[in-house]
PDB file of C-alpha atoms in Angstrom:
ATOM      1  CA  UNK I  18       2.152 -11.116 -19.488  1.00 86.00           C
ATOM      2  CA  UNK I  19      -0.989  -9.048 -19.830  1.00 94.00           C
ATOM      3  CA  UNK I  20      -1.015  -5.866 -21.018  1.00 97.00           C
ATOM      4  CA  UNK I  21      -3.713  -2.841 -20.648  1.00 97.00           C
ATOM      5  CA  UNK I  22      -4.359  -4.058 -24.431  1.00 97.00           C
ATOM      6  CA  UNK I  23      -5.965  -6.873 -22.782  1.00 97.00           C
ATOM      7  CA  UNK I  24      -7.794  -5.165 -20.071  1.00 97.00           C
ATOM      8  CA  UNK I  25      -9.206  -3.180 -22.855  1.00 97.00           C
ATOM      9  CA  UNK I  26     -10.537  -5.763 -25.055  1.00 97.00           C
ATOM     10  CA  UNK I  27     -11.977  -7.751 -22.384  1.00 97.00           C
ATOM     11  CA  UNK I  28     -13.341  -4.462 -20.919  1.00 97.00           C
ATOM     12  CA  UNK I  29     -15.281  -3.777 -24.450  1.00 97.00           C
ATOM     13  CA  UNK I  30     -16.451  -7.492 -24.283  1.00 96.00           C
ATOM     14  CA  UNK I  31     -18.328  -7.214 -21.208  1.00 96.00           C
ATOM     15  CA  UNK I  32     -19.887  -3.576 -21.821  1.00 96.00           C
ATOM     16  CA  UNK I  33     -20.691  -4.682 -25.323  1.00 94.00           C
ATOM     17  CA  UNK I  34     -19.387  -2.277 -27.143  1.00 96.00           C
ATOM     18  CA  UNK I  35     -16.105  -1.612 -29.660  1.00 96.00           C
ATOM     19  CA  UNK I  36     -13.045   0.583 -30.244  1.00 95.00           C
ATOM     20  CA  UNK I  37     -15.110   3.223 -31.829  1.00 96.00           C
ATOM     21  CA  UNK I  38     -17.067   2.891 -28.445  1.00 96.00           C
ATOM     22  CA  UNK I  39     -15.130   2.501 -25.505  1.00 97.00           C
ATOM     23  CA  UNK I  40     -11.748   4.442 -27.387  1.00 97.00           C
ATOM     24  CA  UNK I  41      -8.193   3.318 -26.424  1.00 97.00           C
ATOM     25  CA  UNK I  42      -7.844   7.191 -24.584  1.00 97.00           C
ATOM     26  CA  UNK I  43     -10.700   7.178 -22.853  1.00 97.00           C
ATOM     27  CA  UNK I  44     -10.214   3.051 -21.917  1.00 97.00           C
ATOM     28  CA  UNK I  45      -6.720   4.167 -20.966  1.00 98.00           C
ATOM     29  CA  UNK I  46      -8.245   7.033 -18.033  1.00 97.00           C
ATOM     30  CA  UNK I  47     -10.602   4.270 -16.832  1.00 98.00           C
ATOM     31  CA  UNK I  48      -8.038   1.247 -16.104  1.00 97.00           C
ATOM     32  CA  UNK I  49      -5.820   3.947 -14.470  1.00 97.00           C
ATOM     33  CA  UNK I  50      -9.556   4.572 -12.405  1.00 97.00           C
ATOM     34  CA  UNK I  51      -9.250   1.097 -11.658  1.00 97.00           C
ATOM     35  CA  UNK I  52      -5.505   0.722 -11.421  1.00 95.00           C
ATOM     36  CA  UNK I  53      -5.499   3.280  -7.906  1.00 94.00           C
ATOM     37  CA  UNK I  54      -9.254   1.800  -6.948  1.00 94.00           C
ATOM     38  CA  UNK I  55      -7.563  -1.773  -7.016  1.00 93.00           C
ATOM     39  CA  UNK I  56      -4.865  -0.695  -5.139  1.00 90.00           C
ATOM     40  CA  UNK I  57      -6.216   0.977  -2.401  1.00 89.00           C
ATOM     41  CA  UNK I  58      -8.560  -1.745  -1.613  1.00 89.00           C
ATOM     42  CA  UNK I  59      -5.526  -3.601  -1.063  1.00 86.00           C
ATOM     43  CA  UNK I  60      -3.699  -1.499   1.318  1.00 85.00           C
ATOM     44  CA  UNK I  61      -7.277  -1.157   2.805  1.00 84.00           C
ATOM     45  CA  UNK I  62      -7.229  -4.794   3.860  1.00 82.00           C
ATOM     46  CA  UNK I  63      -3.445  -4.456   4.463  1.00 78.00           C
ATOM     47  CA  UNK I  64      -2.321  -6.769   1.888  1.00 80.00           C
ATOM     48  CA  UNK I  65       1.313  -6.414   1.594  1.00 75.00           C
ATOM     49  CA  UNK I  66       1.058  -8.017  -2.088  1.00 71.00           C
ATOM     50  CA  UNK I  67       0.106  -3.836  -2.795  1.00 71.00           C
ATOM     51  CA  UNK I  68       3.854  -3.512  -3.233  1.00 80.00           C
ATOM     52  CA  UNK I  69       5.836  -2.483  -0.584  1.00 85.00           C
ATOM     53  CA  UNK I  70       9.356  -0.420  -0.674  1.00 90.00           C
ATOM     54  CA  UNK I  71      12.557  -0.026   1.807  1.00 93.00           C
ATOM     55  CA  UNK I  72      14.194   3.283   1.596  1.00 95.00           C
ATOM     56  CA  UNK I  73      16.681   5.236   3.599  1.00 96.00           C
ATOM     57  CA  UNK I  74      16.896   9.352   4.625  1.00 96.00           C
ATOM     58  CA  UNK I  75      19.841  10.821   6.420  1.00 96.00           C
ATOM     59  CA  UNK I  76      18.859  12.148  10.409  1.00 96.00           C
ATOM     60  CA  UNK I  77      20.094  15.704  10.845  1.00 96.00           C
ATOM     61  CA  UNK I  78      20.179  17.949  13.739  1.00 95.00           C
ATOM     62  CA  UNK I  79      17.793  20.303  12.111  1.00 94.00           C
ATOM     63  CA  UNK I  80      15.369  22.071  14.630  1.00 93.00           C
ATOM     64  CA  UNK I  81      12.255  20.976  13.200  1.00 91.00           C
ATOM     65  CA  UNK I  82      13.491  17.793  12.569  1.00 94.00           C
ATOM     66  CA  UNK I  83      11.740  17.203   9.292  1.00 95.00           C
ATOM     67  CA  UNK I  84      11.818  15.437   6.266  1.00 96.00           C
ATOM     68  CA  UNK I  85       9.908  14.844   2.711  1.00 96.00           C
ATOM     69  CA  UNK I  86       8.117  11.630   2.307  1.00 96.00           C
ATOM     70  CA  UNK I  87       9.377   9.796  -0.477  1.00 95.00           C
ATOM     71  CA  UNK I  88       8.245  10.678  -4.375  1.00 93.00           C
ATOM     72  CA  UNK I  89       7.194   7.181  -4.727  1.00 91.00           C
ATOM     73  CA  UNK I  90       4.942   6.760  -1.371  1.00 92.00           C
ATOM     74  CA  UNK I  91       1.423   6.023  -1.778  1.00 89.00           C
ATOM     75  CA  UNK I  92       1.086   5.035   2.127  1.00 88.00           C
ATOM     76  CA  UNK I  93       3.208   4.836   5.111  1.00 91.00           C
ATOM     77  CA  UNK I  94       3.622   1.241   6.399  1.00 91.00           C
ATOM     78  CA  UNK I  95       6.138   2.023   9.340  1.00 93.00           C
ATOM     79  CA  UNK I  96       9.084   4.137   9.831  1.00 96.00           C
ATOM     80  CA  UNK I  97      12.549   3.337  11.967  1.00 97.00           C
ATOM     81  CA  UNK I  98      15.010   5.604  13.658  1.00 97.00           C
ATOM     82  CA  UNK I  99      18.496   4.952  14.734  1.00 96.00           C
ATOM     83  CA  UNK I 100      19.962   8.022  16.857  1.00 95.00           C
ATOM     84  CA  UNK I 101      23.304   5.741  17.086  1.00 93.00           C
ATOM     85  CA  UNK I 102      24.711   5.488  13.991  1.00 91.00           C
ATOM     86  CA  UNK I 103      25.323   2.002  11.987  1.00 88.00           C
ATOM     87  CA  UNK I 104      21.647   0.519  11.516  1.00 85.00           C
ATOM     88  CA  UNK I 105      20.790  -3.307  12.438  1.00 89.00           C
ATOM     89  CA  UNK I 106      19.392  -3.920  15.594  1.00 91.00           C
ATOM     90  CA  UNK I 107      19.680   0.537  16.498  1.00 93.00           C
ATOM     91  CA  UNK I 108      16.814   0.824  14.251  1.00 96.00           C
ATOM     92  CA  UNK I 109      13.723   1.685  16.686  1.00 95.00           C
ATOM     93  CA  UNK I 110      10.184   1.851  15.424  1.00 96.00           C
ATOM     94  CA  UNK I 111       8.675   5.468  15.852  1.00 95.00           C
ATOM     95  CA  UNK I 112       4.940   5.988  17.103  1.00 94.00           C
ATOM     96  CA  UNK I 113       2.769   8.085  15.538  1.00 91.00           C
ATOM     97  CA  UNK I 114       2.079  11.373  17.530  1.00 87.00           C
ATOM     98  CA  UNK I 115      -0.565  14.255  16.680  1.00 79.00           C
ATOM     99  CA  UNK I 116       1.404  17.639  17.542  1.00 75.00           C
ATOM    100  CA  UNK I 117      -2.667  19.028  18.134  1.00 74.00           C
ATOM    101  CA  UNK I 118      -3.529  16.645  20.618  1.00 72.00           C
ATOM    102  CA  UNK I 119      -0.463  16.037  23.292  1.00 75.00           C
ATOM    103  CA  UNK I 120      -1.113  14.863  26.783  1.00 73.00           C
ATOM    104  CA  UNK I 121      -1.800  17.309  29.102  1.00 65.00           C
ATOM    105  CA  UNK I 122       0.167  20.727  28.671  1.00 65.00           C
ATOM    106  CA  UNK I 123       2.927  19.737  26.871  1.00 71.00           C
ATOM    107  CA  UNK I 124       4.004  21.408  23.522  1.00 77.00           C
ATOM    108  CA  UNK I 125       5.900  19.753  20.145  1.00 80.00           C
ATOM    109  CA  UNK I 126       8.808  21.943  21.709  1.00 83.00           C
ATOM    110  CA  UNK I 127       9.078  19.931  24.552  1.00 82.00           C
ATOM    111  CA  UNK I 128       9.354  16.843  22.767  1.00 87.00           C
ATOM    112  CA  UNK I 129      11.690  18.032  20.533  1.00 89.00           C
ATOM    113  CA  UNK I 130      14.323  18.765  23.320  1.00 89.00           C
ATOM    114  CA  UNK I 131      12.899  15.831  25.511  1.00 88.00           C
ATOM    115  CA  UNK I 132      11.397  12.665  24.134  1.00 90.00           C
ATOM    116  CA  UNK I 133      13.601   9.810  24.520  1.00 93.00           C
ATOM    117  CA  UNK I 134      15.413   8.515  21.953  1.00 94.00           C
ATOM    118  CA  UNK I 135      14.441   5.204  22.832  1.00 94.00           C
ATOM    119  CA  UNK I 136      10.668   5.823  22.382  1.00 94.00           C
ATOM    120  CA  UNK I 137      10.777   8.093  18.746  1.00 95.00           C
ATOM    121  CA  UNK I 138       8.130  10.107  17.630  1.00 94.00           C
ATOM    122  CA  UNK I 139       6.875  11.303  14.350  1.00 94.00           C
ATOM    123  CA  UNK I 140       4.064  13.627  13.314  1.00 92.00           C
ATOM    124  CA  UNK I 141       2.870  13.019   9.484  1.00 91.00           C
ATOM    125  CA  UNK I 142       2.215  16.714   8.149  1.00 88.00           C
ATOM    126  CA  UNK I 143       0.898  15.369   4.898  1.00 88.00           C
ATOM    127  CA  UNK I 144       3.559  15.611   2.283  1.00 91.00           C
ATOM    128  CA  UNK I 145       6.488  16.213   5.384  1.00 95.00           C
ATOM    129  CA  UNK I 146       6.715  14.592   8.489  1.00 95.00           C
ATOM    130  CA  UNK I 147       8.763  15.100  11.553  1.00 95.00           C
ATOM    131  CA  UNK I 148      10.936  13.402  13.974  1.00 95.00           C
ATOM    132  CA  UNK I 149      10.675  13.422  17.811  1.00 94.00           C
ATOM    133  CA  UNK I 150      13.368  14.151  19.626  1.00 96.00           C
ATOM    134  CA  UNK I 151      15.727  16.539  17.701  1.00 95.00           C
ATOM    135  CA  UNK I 152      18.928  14.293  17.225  1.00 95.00           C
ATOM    136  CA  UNK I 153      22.269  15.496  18.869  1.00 93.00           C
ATOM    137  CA  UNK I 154      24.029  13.832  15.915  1.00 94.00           C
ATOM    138  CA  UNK I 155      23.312  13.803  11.742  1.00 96.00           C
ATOM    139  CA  UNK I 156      23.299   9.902  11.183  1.00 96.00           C
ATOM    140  CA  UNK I 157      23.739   8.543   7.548  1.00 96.00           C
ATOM    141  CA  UNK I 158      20.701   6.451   6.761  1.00 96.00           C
ATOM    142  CA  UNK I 159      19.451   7.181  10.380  1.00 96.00           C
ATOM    143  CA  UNK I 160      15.642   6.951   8.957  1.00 97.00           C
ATOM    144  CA  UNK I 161      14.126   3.861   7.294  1.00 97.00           C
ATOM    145  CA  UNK I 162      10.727   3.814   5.801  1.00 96.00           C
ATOM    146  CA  UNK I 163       8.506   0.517   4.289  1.00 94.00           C
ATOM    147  CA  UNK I 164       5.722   2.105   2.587  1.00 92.00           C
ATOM    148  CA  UNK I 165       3.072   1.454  -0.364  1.00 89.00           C
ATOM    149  CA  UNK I 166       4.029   2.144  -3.387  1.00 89.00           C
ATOM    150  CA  UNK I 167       2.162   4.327  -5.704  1.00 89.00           C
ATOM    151  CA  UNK I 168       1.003   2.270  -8.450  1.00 90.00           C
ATOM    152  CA  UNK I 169       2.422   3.221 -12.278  1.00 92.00           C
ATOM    153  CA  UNK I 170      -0.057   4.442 -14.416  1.00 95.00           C
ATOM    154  CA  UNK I 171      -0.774   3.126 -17.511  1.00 97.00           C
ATOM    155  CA  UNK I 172       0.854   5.517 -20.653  1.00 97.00           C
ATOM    156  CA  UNK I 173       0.126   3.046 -23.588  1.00 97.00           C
ATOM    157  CA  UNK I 174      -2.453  -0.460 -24.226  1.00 97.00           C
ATOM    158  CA  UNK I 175       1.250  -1.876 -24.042  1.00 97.00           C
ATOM    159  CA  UNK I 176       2.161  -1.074 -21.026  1.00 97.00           C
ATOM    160  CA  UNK I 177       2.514  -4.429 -19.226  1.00 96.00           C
ATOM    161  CA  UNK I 178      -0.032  -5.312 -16.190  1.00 96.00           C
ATOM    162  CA  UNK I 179       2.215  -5.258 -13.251  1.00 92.00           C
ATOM    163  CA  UNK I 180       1.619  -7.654 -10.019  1.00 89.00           C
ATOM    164  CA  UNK I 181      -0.523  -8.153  -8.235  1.00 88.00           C
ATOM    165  CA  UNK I 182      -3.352  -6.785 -11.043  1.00 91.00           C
ATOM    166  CA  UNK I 183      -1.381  -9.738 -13.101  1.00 92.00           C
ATOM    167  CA  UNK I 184      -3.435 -12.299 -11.410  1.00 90.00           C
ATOM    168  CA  UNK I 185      -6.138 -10.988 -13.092  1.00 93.00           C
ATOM    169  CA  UNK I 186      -5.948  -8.537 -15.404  1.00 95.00           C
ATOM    170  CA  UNK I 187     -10.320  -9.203 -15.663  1.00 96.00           C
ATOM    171  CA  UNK I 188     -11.027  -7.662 -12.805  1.00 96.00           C
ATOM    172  CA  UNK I 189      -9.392  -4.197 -13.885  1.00 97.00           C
ATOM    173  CA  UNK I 190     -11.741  -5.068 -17.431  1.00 97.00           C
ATOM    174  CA  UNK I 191     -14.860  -5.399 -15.274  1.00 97.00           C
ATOM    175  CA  UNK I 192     -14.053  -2.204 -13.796  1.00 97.00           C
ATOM    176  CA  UNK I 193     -13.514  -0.246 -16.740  1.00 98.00           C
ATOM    177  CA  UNK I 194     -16.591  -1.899 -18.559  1.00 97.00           C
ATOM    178  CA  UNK I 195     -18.492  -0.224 -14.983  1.00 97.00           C
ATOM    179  CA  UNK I 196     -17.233   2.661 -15.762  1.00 97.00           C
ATOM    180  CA  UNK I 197     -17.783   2.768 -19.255  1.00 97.00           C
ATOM    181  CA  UNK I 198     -21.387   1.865 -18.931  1.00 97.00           C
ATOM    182  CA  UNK I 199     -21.839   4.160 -16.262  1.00 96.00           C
ATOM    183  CA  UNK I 200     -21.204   7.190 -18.189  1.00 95.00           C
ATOM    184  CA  UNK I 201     -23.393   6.297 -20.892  1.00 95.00           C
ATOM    185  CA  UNK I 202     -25.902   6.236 -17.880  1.00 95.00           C
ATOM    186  CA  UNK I 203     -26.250   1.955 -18.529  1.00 95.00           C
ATOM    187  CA  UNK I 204     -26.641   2.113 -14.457  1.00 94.00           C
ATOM    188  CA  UNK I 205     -28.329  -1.586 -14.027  1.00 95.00           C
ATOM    189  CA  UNK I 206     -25.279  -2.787 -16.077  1.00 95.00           C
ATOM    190  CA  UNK I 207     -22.902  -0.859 -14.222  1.00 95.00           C
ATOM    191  CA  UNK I 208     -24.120  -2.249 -11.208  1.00 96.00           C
ATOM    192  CA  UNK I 209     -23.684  -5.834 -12.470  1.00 96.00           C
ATOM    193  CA  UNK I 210     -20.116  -5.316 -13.449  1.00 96.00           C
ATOM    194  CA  UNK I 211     -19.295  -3.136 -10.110  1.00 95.00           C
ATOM    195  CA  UNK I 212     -20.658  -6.477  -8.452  1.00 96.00           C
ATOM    196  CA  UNK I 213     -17.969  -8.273 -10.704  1.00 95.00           C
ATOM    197  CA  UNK I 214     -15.389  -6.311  -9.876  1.00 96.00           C
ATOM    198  CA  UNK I 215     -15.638  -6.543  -6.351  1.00 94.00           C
ATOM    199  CA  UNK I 216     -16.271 -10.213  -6.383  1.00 95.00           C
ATOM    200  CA  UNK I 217     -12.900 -10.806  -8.197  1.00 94.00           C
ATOM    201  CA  UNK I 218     -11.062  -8.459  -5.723  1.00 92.00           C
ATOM    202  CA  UNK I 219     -12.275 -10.545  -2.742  1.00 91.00           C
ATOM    203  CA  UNK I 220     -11.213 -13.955  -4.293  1.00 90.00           C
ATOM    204  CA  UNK I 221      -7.825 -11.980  -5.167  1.00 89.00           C
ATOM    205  CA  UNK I 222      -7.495 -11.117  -1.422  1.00 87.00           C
ATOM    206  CA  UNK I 223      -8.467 -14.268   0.178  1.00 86.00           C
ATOM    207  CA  UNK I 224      -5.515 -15.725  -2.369  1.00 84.00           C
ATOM    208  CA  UNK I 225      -3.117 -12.938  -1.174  1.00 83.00           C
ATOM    209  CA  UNK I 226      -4.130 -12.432   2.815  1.00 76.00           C
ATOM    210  CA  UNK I 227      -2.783 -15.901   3.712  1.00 65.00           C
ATOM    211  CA  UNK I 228       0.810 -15.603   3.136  1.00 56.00           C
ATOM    212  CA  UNK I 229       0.975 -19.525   3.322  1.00 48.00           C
ATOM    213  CA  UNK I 230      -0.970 -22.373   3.598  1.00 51.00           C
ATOM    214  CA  UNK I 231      -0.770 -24.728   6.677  1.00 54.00           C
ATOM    215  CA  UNK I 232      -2.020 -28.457   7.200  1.00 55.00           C
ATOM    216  CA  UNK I 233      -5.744 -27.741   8.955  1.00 53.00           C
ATOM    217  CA  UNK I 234      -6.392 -31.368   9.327  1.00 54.00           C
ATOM    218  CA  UNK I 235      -4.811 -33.155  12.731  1.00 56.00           C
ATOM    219  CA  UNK I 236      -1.980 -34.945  12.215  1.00 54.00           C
ATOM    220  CA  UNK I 237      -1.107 -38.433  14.479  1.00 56.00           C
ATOM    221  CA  UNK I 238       1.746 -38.015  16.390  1.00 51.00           C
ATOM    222  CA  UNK I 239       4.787 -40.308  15.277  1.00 55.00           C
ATOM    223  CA  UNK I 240       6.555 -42.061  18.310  1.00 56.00           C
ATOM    224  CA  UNK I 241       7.241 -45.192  19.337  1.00 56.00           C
ATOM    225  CA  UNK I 242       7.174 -44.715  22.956  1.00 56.00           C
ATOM    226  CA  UNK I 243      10.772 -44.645  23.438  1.00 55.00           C
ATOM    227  CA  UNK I 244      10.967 -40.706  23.517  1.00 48.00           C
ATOM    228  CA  UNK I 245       9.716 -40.881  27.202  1.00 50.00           C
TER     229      UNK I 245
END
């Protein structure tokens, strides 16, 4: 398994340069810089390889109904209410609503007394969020969430390069070589290994956006004529 050791040395390869150069610290800052840039183009192109999480929030009768967004959350993939009580099939996607831009003249007040509980609501305030309508009854677990989540930051050149960067651990070194290069104002090498970069992340994605592969050529059809 790779480790930001690795990204380092490969980084220091391709900006031609050394330890007494491109310094474990300041390497350390930049494949972070390229840990959250890698990341996001991920989630960008809705690649679920990103990591995704499952996590559960008791529903309470609170009026506002809302809640803090998990610690871990780097994005929101979709969130689930069940008003009923006992999860499974009573889980109901909620819609995304913007409490500044409601149809016609109604207010957030109306909705939270009057939105149906089969059509749930929630308004994203940023680090809170807020459910639509007010639930009549607190409901263990009565909120489930699949988000992003936020990448962990390299501490140490040991710390291990975690999937999906682990399929290759170069394209975080071409990254930090950019940056590298960049700040010693190198900008026609920079550019060349920003080009790198961003060549490897689109081979990564066309790997990872598939899911599967499937036969593409046509296959002949095996009967014998007795199936009609």
């Amino acid at each position: 398994m790779a480790t930001a050791n690795d990204v380092l040395i490969y980084s220091r390869d391709l900006a031609q340069t050394d330890s007494n150069g491109l310094t474990d610290a300041v390497g350390l800052r930049f494949a972070n810089d390229a840990l959250q840039n890698f990341t996001r183009e991920l989630i960008k192109r809705g690649i679920d390889a990103a990591q995704t999480q499952e996590s559960y929030a008791n529903l309470s009768t609170s009026n506002p109904n809302t809640y803090a967004w998990p610690s871990d959350m780097w994005a929101l993939k979709t969130i689930e209410i069940d008003f009923i009580g006992g999860g499974g099939d009573n889980y109901i996607q909620a819609e995304r609503v913007d409490v500044a831009n409601l149809q016609g003249t109604t207010s957030f007040d109306w909705l939270r007394n009057n939105q149906s509980t089969a059509y749930p609501l929630f308004d994203n305030r940023g680090d809170t969020y807020e459910i639509f309508p007010v639930p009549k009854t607190a409901i263990t677990n009565g909120i489930r969430l699949f988000y992003f989540l936020t990448p962990t930051e390299y501490t140490a050149t040991s710390s291990t390069v975690a999937y999906p960067q682990s399929l290759d651990f170069r394209c975080l070194a071409a990254r930090v070589a950019a940056l590298y290069v960049q700040s010693l104002e190198k900008d026609d090498l920079a550019l060349a290994l920003n080009a790198e970069y961003k060549l490897r992340i689109e081979d990564i994605i066309r790997i990872l956006a598939p899911e599967s592969q499937q036969p593409i050529k046509p296959q002949k059809l095996r009967i014998s004529g007795w199936e009609f």
